[in-house]
PDB file of C-alpha atoms in Angstrom:
ATOM      1  CA  MET T   1       2.914  38.338  16.998  1.00 40.00           C
ATOM      2  CA  GLY T   2      -0.265  36.145  16.813  1.00 56.00           C
ATOM      3  CA  GLY T   3       0.508  35.046  14.196  1.00 69.00           C
ATOM      4  CA  ASP T   4       3.724  34.034  15.068  1.00 91.00           C
ATOM      5  CA  ARG T   5       2.647  31.934  17.659  1.00 94.00           C
ATOM      6  CA  LEU T   6       0.321  30.034  15.665  1.00 96.00           C
ATOM      7  CA  THR T   7       3.431  29.431  13.612  1.00 97.00           C
ATOM      8  CA  GLU T   8       4.891  27.933  16.303  1.00 98.00           C
ATOM      9  CA  VAL T   9       1.950  25.826  17.342  1.00 98.00           C
ATOM     10  CA  LEU T  10       2.296  24.559  13.926  1.00 98.00           C
ATOM     11  CA  ASP T  11       5.693  23.432  14.043  1.00 98.00           C
ATOM     12  CA  ALA T  12       5.074  21.382  17.271  1.00 98.00           C
ATOM     13  CA  THR T  13       2.556  20.115  16.213  1.00 98.00           C
ATOM     14  CA  TYR T  14       4.271  18.618  13.398  1.00 98.00           C
ATOM     15  CA  GLU T  15       7.367  17.786  16.185  1.00 97.00           C
ATOM     16  CA  CYS T  16       4.419  15.788  17.648  1.00 98.00           C
ATOM     17  CA  LEU T  17       2.953  13.956  14.746  1.00 97.00           C
ATOM     18  CA  THR T  18       6.798  13.055  13.763  1.00 96.00           C
ATOM     19  CA  ARG T  19       6.904  11.183  16.735  1.00 96.00           C
ATOM     20  CA  TYR T  20       3.455   9.839  17.438  1.00 96.00           C
ATOM     21  CA  GLY T  21       1.284  10.290  14.888  1.00 96.00           C
ATOM     22  CA  VAL T  22      -2.327  12.342  14.294  1.00 96.00           C
ATOM     23  CA  ARG T  23      -4.220   9.652  16.324  1.00 96.00           C
ATOM     24  CA  ARG T  24      -2.388   9.683  19.394  1.00 97.00           C
ATOM     25  CA  THR T  25      -0.748  13.380  19.494  1.00 98.00           C
ATOM     26  CA  THR T  26      -3.127  15.280  22.232  1.00 98.00           C
ATOM     27  CA  VAL T  27      -2.953  19.099  23.166  1.00 98.00           C
ATOM     28  CA  ASP T  28      -0.190  17.919  25.949  1.00 98.00           C
ATOM     29  CA  ASP T  29       2.477  16.616  23.715  1.00 98.00           C
ATOM     30  CA  ILE T  30       2.367  19.836  21.693  1.00 98.00           C
ATOM     31  CA  ALA T  31       2.407  22.115  25.097  1.00 98.00           C
ATOM     32  CA  GLY T  32       4.878  20.192  25.777  1.00 98.00           C
ATOM     33  CA  ALA T  33       6.549  20.598  22.541  1.00 98.00           C
ATOM     34  CA  MET T  34       6.796  24.550  22.963  1.00 98.00           C
ATOM     35  CA  GLY T  35       7.371  24.630  27.123  1.00 97.00           C
ATOM     36  CA  VAL T  36       3.613  26.560  26.906  1.00 97.00           C
ATOM     37  CA  SER T  37       1.009  25.342  29.152  1.00 97.00           C
ATOM     38  CA  ARG T  38      -1.393  23.590  27.510  1.00 97.00           C
ATOM     39  CA  SER T  39      -4.244  26.842  28.215  1.00 97.00           C
ATOM     40  CA  ALA T  40      -1.508  28.761  25.919  1.00 97.00           C
ATOM     41  CA  VAL T  41      -2.269  26.488  23.280  1.00 98.00           C
ATOM     42  CA  TYR T  42      -5.696  26.612  23.722  1.00 98.00           C
ATOM     43  CA  GLN T  43      -5.506  30.968  22.818  1.00 97.00           C
ATOM     44  CA  TYR T  44      -4.257  29.956  19.283  1.00 97.00           C
ATOM     45  CA  VAL T  45      -6.301  26.955  18.811  1.00 98.00           C
ATOM     46  CA  ARG T  46      -9.385  24.803  19.209  1.00 98.00           C
ATOM     47  CA  GLY T  47      -7.750  21.641  19.861  1.00 98.00           C
ATOM     48  CA  LYS T  48      -5.810  19.129  18.754  1.00 97.00           C
ATOM     49  CA  ASP T  49      -7.920  18.368  15.526  1.00 98.00           C
ATOM     50  CA  ASP T  50      -7.476  22.255  15.069  1.00 98.00           C
ATOM     51  CA  ALA T  51      -3.810  22.301  14.999  1.00 98.00           C
ATOM     52  CA  VAL T  52      -3.325  18.746  12.532  1.00 98.00           C
ATOM     53  CA  ARG T  53      -5.941  20.724  10.182  1.00 98.00           C
ATOM     54  CA  ARG T  54      -4.357  24.013  10.037  1.00 98.00           C
ATOM     55  CA  LEU T  55      -1.050  22.237   9.710  1.00 98.00           C
ATOM     56  CA  ALA T  56      -2.125  20.371   6.849  1.00 98.00           C
ATOM     57  CA  GLU T  57      -3.730  23.213   5.806  1.00 98.00           C
ATOM     58  CA  ARG T  58      -0.277  25.347   6.113  1.00 98.00           C
ATOM     59  CA  LEU T  59       1.785  22.928   4.228  1.00 98.00           C
ATOM     60  CA  HIS T  60      -0.408  21.912   1.220  1.00 99.00           C
ATOM     61  CA  THR T  61      -0.898  25.597   0.752  1.00 99.00           C
ATOM     62  CA  ARG T  62       2.971  26.249   0.234  1.00 98.00           C
ATOM     63  CA  ALA T  63       2.865  23.381  -1.873  1.00 99.00           C
ATOM     64  CA  LEU T  64       0.729  24.946  -3.902  1.00 99.00           C
ATOM     65  CA  GLU T  65       2.259  28.547  -4.120  1.00 99.00           C
ATOM     66  CA  ARG T  66       5.180  26.973  -5.435  1.00 99.00           C
ATOM     67  CA  ALA T  67       3.236  24.953  -7.963  1.00 99.00           C
ATOM     68  CA  ARG T  68       1.608  28.005  -9.359  1.00 99.00           C
ATOM     69  CA  ARG T  69       5.039  29.735  -9.768  1.00 99.00           C
ATOM     70  CA  ALA T  70       5.532  27.047 -11.703  1.00 99.00           C
ATOM     71  CA  ALA T  71       3.242  26.995 -13.715  1.00 99.00           C
ATOM     72  CA  SER T  72       2.621  31.284 -14.913  1.00 98.00           C
ATOM     73  CA  ALA T  73       6.680  31.212 -15.232  1.00 98.00           C
ATOM     74  CA  ASP T  74       8.185  32.108 -18.284  1.00 98.00           C
ATOM     75  CA  ALA T  75       9.366  28.539 -19.474  1.00 96.00           C
ATOM     76  CA  PRO T  76       9.016  25.779 -22.285  1.00 94.00           C
ATOM     77  CA  PRO T  77       5.262  23.703 -21.627  1.00 94.00           C
ATOM     78  CA  ALA T  78       7.518  21.074 -19.659  1.00 93.00           C
ATOM     79  CA  THR T  79       9.503  23.033 -17.373  1.00 95.00           C
ATOM     80  CA  ARG T  80       6.192  24.092 -16.304  1.00 97.00           C
ATOM     81  CA  VAL T  81       4.355  21.323 -15.913  1.00 97.00           C
ATOM     82  CA  ARG T  82       7.531  19.838 -14.466  1.00 96.00           C
ATOM     83  CA  GLY T  83       8.048  22.541 -12.016  1.00 98.00           C
ATOM     84  CA  VAL T  84       3.792  21.402 -10.847  1.00 98.00           C
ATOM     85  CA  LEU T  85       4.698  18.292 -10.263  1.00 98.00           C
ATOM     86  CA  GLU T  86       7.742  18.788  -8.637  1.00 97.00           C
ATOM     87  CA  ALA T  87       5.349  20.835  -5.799  1.00 98.00           C
ATOM     88  CA  LYS T  88       3.385  17.640  -5.088  1.00 98.00           C
ATOM     89  CA  LEU T  89       6.260  15.293  -5.381  1.00 97.00           C
ATOM     90  CA  GLY T  90       8.212  17.733  -3.104  1.00 97.00           C
ATOM     91  CA  LEU T  91       5.270  17.304  -0.722  1.00 97.00           C
ATOM     92  CA  VAL T  92       5.157  13.786  -0.105  1.00 96.00           C
ATOM     93  CA  LEU T  93       8.848  13.676  -0.317  1.00 94.00           C
ATOM     94  CA  GLU T  94       9.227  15.776   2.532  1.00 94.00           C
ATOM     95  CA  LEU T  95       6.537  14.247   4.818  1.00 94.00           C
ATOM     96  CA  ALA T  96       7.463  10.913   4.259  1.00 91.00           C
ATOM     97  CA  GLY T  97      10.963  11.454   4.426  1.00 89.00           C
ATOM     98  CA  ASP T  98      10.340  12.800   8.335  1.00 85.00           C
ATOM     99  CA  SER T  99       8.715  10.452   9.498  1.00 92.00           C
ATOM    100  CA  PRO T 100       5.917   7.236   8.247  1.00 91.00           C
ATOM    101  CA  HIS T 101       3.406   9.268  10.749  1.00 95.00           C
ATOM    102  CA  THR T 102       3.580  12.507   8.707  1.00 95.00           C
ATOM    103  CA  ALA T 103       3.008  11.061   6.012  1.00 94.00           C
ATOM    104  CA  GLU T 104      -0.539  10.524   7.196  1.00 95.00           C
ATOM    105  CA  LEU T 105      -0.829  14.230   6.538  1.00 97.00           C
ATOM    106  CA  LEU T 106      -1.209  13.506   2.595  1.00 96.00           C
ATOM    107  CA  ASP T 107      -4.558  11.411   2.792  1.00 96.00           C
ATOM    108  CA  GLU T 108      -7.216  11.981   1.342  1.00 95.00           C
ATOM    109  CA  LYS T 109      -9.932  10.149   3.354  1.00 95.00           C
ATOM    110  CA  ALA T 110      -8.400  11.159   6.370  1.00 96.00           C
ATOM    111  CA  ARG T 111     -11.480  12.699   8.577  1.00 95.00           C
ATOM    112  CA  LEU T 112      -9.469  16.072   9.685  1.00 96.00           C
ATOM    113  CA  PHE T 113      -8.316  17.462   6.653  1.00 98.00           C
ATOM    114  CA  GLY T 114      -9.115  14.829   3.685  1.00 98.00           C
ATOM    115  CA  ASP T 115     -10.934  17.402   2.075  1.00 98.00           C
ATOM    116  CA  ILE T 116      -7.753  19.975   2.012  1.00 98.00           C
ATOM    117  CA  CYS T 117      -5.634  16.643   0.116  1.00 98.00           C
ATOM    118  CA  HIS T 118      -7.969  16.423  -2.314  1.00 98.00           C
ATOM    119  CA  GLY T 119      -8.216  20.127  -3.068  1.00 98.00           C
ATOM    120  CA  PHE T 120      -4.609  20.809  -3.209  1.00 99.00           C
ATOM    121  CA  THR T 121      -4.179  17.787  -6.004  1.00 98.00           C
ATOM    122  CA  ALA T 122      -7.928  19.352  -7.816  1.00 98.00           C
ATOM    123  CA  ASP T 123      -6.463  23.037  -8.307  1.00 99.00           C
ATOM    124  CA  LEU T 124      -2.983  21.095  -8.964  1.00 99.00           C
ATOM    125  CA  ARG T 125      -5.181  19.491 -12.223  1.00 99.00           C
ATOM    126  CA  THR T 126      -6.658  22.902 -12.640  1.00 99.00           C
ATOM    127  CA  LEU T 127      -3.111  24.443 -12.773  1.00 99.00           C
ATOM    128  CA  LEU T 128      -2.022  21.643 -15.175  1.00 99.00           C
ATOM    129  CA  ILE T 129      -5.538  22.444 -17.978  1.00 98.00           C
ATOM    130  CA  GLY T 130      -4.459  25.837 -18.136  1.00 98.00           C
ATOM    131  CA  VAL T 131      -0.681  24.979 -18.719  1.00 98.00           C
ATOM    132  CA  PHE T 132      -2.233  22.480 -21.790  1.00 97.00           C
ATOM    133  CA  ALA T 133      -4.140  25.010 -23.177  1.00 96.00           C
ATOM    134  CA  GLU T 134      -1.781  27.690 -22.923  1.00 96.00           C
ATOM    135  CA  ALA T 135       0.509  25.034 -25.148  1.00 94.00           C
ATOM    136  CA  GLY T 136      -2.699  24.547 -27.747  1.00 92.00           C
ATOM    137  CA  LEU T 137      -3.059  20.887 -26.916  1.00 90.00           C
ATOM    138  CA  ARG T 138      -6.925  20.027 -28.177  1.00 82.00           C
ATOM    139  CA  GLY T 139      -9.161  17.249 -28.218  1.00 72.00           C
ATOM    140  CA  ALA T 140     -10.411  15.428 -30.839  1.00 59.00           C
ATOM    141  CA  ALA T 141     -12.575  17.087 -33.218  1.00 58.00           C
ATOM    142  CA  PRO T 142     -15.555  15.487 -33.917  1.00 54.00           C
ATOM    143  CA  ALA T 143     -15.617  14.348 -37.196  1.00 50.00           C
ATOM    144  CA  GLU T 144     -12.475  12.741 -35.774  1.00 50.00           C
ATOM    145  CA  GLU T 145     -14.423  11.380 -33.243  1.00 51.00           C
ATOM    146  CA  GLU T 146     -16.516  10.027 -35.438  1.00 53.00           C
ATOM    147  CA  ALA T 147     -13.193   8.477 -37.477  1.00 50.00           C
ATOM    148  CA  ASP T 148     -12.007   6.431 -34.675  1.00 52.00           C
ATOM    149  CA  GLU T 149     -15.585   5.241 -33.389  1.00 53.00           C
ATOM    150  CA  ALA T 150     -15.834   4.019 -37.140  1.00 51.00           C
ATOM    151  CA  GLY T 151     -12.734   2.634 -36.771  1.00 53.00           C
ATOM    152  CA  PRO T 152      -9.064   2.714 -38.428  1.00 52.00           C
ATOM    153  CA  ALA T 153      -8.463   3.719 -42.202  1.00 46.00           C
ATOM    154  CA  GLY T 154      -6.243   1.261 -42.636  1.00 45.00           C
ATOM    155  CA  ALA T 155      -3.650  -1.047 -40.969  1.00 42.00           C
ATOM    156  CA  GLY T 156      -1.571   0.615 -38.569  1.00 42.00           C
ATOM    157  CA  ALA T 157      -3.388   3.747 -38.303  1.00 40.00           C
ATOM    158  CA  VAL T 158      -2.120   6.357 -36.194  1.00 37.00           C
ATOM    159  CA  ASP T 159      -4.366   8.634 -33.922  1.00 44.00           C
ATOM    160  CA  PRO T 160      -3.864  12.309 -35.051  1.00 43.00           C
ATOM    161  CA  ALA T 161      -1.808  15.004 -32.572  1.00 48.00           C
ATOM    162  CA  GLY T 162      -3.399  16.639 -30.187  1.00 48.00           C
ATOM    163  CA  VAL T 163      -6.533  14.110 -30.141  1.00 79.00           C
ATOM    164  CA  VAL T 164      -5.924  13.905 -25.932  1.00 92.00           C
ATOM    165  CA  ASP T 165      -7.834  17.624 -24.039  1.00 96.00           C
ATOM    166  CA  PRO T 166      -5.877  19.535 -21.248  1.00 97.00           C
ATOM    167  CA  ALA T 167      -8.083  18.077 -18.289  1.00 97.00           C
ATOM    168  CA  GLU T 168      -7.379  14.589 -19.727  1.00 97.00           C
ATOM    169  CA  ALA T 169      -2.905  15.196 -19.998  1.00 97.00           C
ATOM    170  CA  ALA T 170      -3.587  17.209 -16.639  1.00 98.00           C
ATOM    171  CA  ASP T 171      -5.431  13.539 -15.181  1.00 98.00           C
ATOM    172  CA  ILE T 172      -2.422  11.391 -17.386  1.00 97.00           C
ATOM    173  CA  CYS T 173       0.999  13.905 -14.900  1.00 98.00           C
ATOM    174  CA  ILE T 174      -1.356  13.563 -12.134  1.00 98.00           C
ATOM    175  CA  ALA T 175      -1.109   9.761 -12.344  1.00 97.00           C
ATOM    176  CA  LEU T 176       2.384   9.737 -13.249  1.00 97.00           C
ATOM    177  CA  VAL T 177       3.409  11.492 -10.809  1.00 97.00           C
ATOM    178  CA  LEU T 178       1.575   9.469  -8.226  1.00 96.00           C
ATOM    179  CA  GLY T 179       3.583   6.431  -9.528  1.00 96.00           C
ATOM    180  CA  LEU T 180       6.486   8.549  -8.831  1.00 96.00           C
ATOM    181  CA  GLU T 181       5.781   9.013  -4.950  1.00 94.00           C
ATOM    182  CA  SER T 182       6.099   5.361  -4.771  1.00 90.00           C
ATOM    183  CA  VAL T 183       9.527   4.759  -6.365  1.00 91.00           C
ATOM    184  CA  PRO T 184      12.820   5.171  -4.682  1.00 90.00           C
ATOM    185  CA  GLY T 185      14.213   7.664  -6.487  1.00 92.00           C
ATOM    186  CA  GLY T 186      11.085   9.511  -7.997  1.00 93.00           C
ATOM    187  CA  GLU T 187      12.723  12.751  -7.712  1.00 93.00           C
ATOM    188  CA  GLN T 188      15.335  11.979 -10.448  1.00 95.00           C
ATOM    189  CA  LEU T 189      12.965  10.220 -12.814  1.00 96.00           C
ATOM    190  CA  LEU T 190      10.609  13.094 -12.719  1.00 95.00           C
ATOM    191  CA  ARG T 191      12.194  15.116 -15.813  1.00 94.00           C
ATOM    192  CA  PRO T 192      13.268  12.034 -17.521  1.00 95.00           C
ATOM    193  CA  ALA T 193       8.996  11.628 -17.635  1.00 95.00           C
ATOM    194  CA  VAL T 194       7.510  14.554 -18.083  1.00 94.00           C
ATOM    195  CA  ASP T 195      10.027  15.111 -20.919  1.00 93.00           C
ATOM    196  CA  ALA T 196       8.820  11.671 -22.579  1.00 94.00           C
ATOM    197  CA  LEU T 197       5.638  12.692 -21.780  1.00 94.00           C
ATOM    198  CA  LEU T 198       5.082  16.025 -23.256  1.00 92.00           C
ATOM    199  CA  THR T 199       7.515  14.924 -26.349  1.00 92.00           C
ATOM    200  CA  GLY T 200       4.591  12.797 -26.983  1.00 90.00           C
ATOM    201  CA  LEU T 201       1.906  15.126 -26.256  1.00 89.00           C
ATOM    202  CA  LEU T 202       3.129  17.838 -27.604  1.00 87.00           C
ATOM    203  CA  GLY T 203       5.944  17.514 -30.440  1.00 80.00           C
ATOM    204  CA  ASP T 204       9.165  19.240 -29.513  1.00 65.00           C
ATOM    205  CA  ALA T 205       7.825  22.066 -29.086  1.00 55.00           C
ATOM    206  CA  GLY T 206       6.864  21.155 -25.602  1.00 56.00           C
ATOM    207  CA  ALA T 207      10.247  20.025 -24.278  1.00 57.00           C
ATOM    208  CA  ALA T 208      12.314  21.953 -21.937  1.00 58.00           C
ATOM    209  CA  PRO T 209      15.231  23.016 -22.976  1.00 61.00           C
ATOM    210  CA  PRO T 210      18.925  20.317 -21.945  1.00 62.00           C
ATOM    211  CA  ASP T 211      19.445  20.135 -18.404  1.00 60.00           C
ATOM    212  CA  PRO T 212      23.217  21.431 -17.694  1.00 56.00           C
ATOM    213  CA  ARG T 213      23.290  19.569 -14.659  1.00 53.00           C
ATOM    214  CA  THR T 214      23.886  15.890 -17.528  1.00 49.00           C
ATOM    215  CA  ARG T 215      26.650  17.622 -19.882  1.00 49.00           C
ATOM    216  CA  ARG T 216      30.139  16.780 -19.334  1.00 44.00           C
TER     217      ARG T 216
END
């Protein structure tokens, strides 16, 4: 029962944040949204700051669980990578769509929950590194790096496939989804963007199967 009541507190906190934002929301607001007394709220959280932090943690944890399921799925690398990025993009679109105030819960610089946001992105990066490593992506071998430093072998020389390591590939993917977060219709662009990116990184082996929704 206590867990259910805490859920009600966090739901009410979210409702208040959509109206007032983090700074202006008070425990009285949360209590009013629940229809209980102020003292009843304090039975489950230490105050407004605690409620907001727990709410941010809940939202990011749910998104991370979706990302973990996607990363561990029995599917091509592109499908798994896209699923991880969809979890991040979906969280952003959900919060930004409900209210400009709830988008504050994504701020990595926020005093109350910035570490949660930062940790979420770091965990996604770890998942992506794992997917790329399993897909066989590797960094440049020392001999290749020395050759790169010495300059191209000839005019029009192209770097060999696989010079991007899993960590670098993960960083590229994170940068990609950060860009899509600020673009209208970014969710529709995610699949083709990921497919194009992974074709460049992994070749056809990394591609996802055709989307039946795009067939005529």
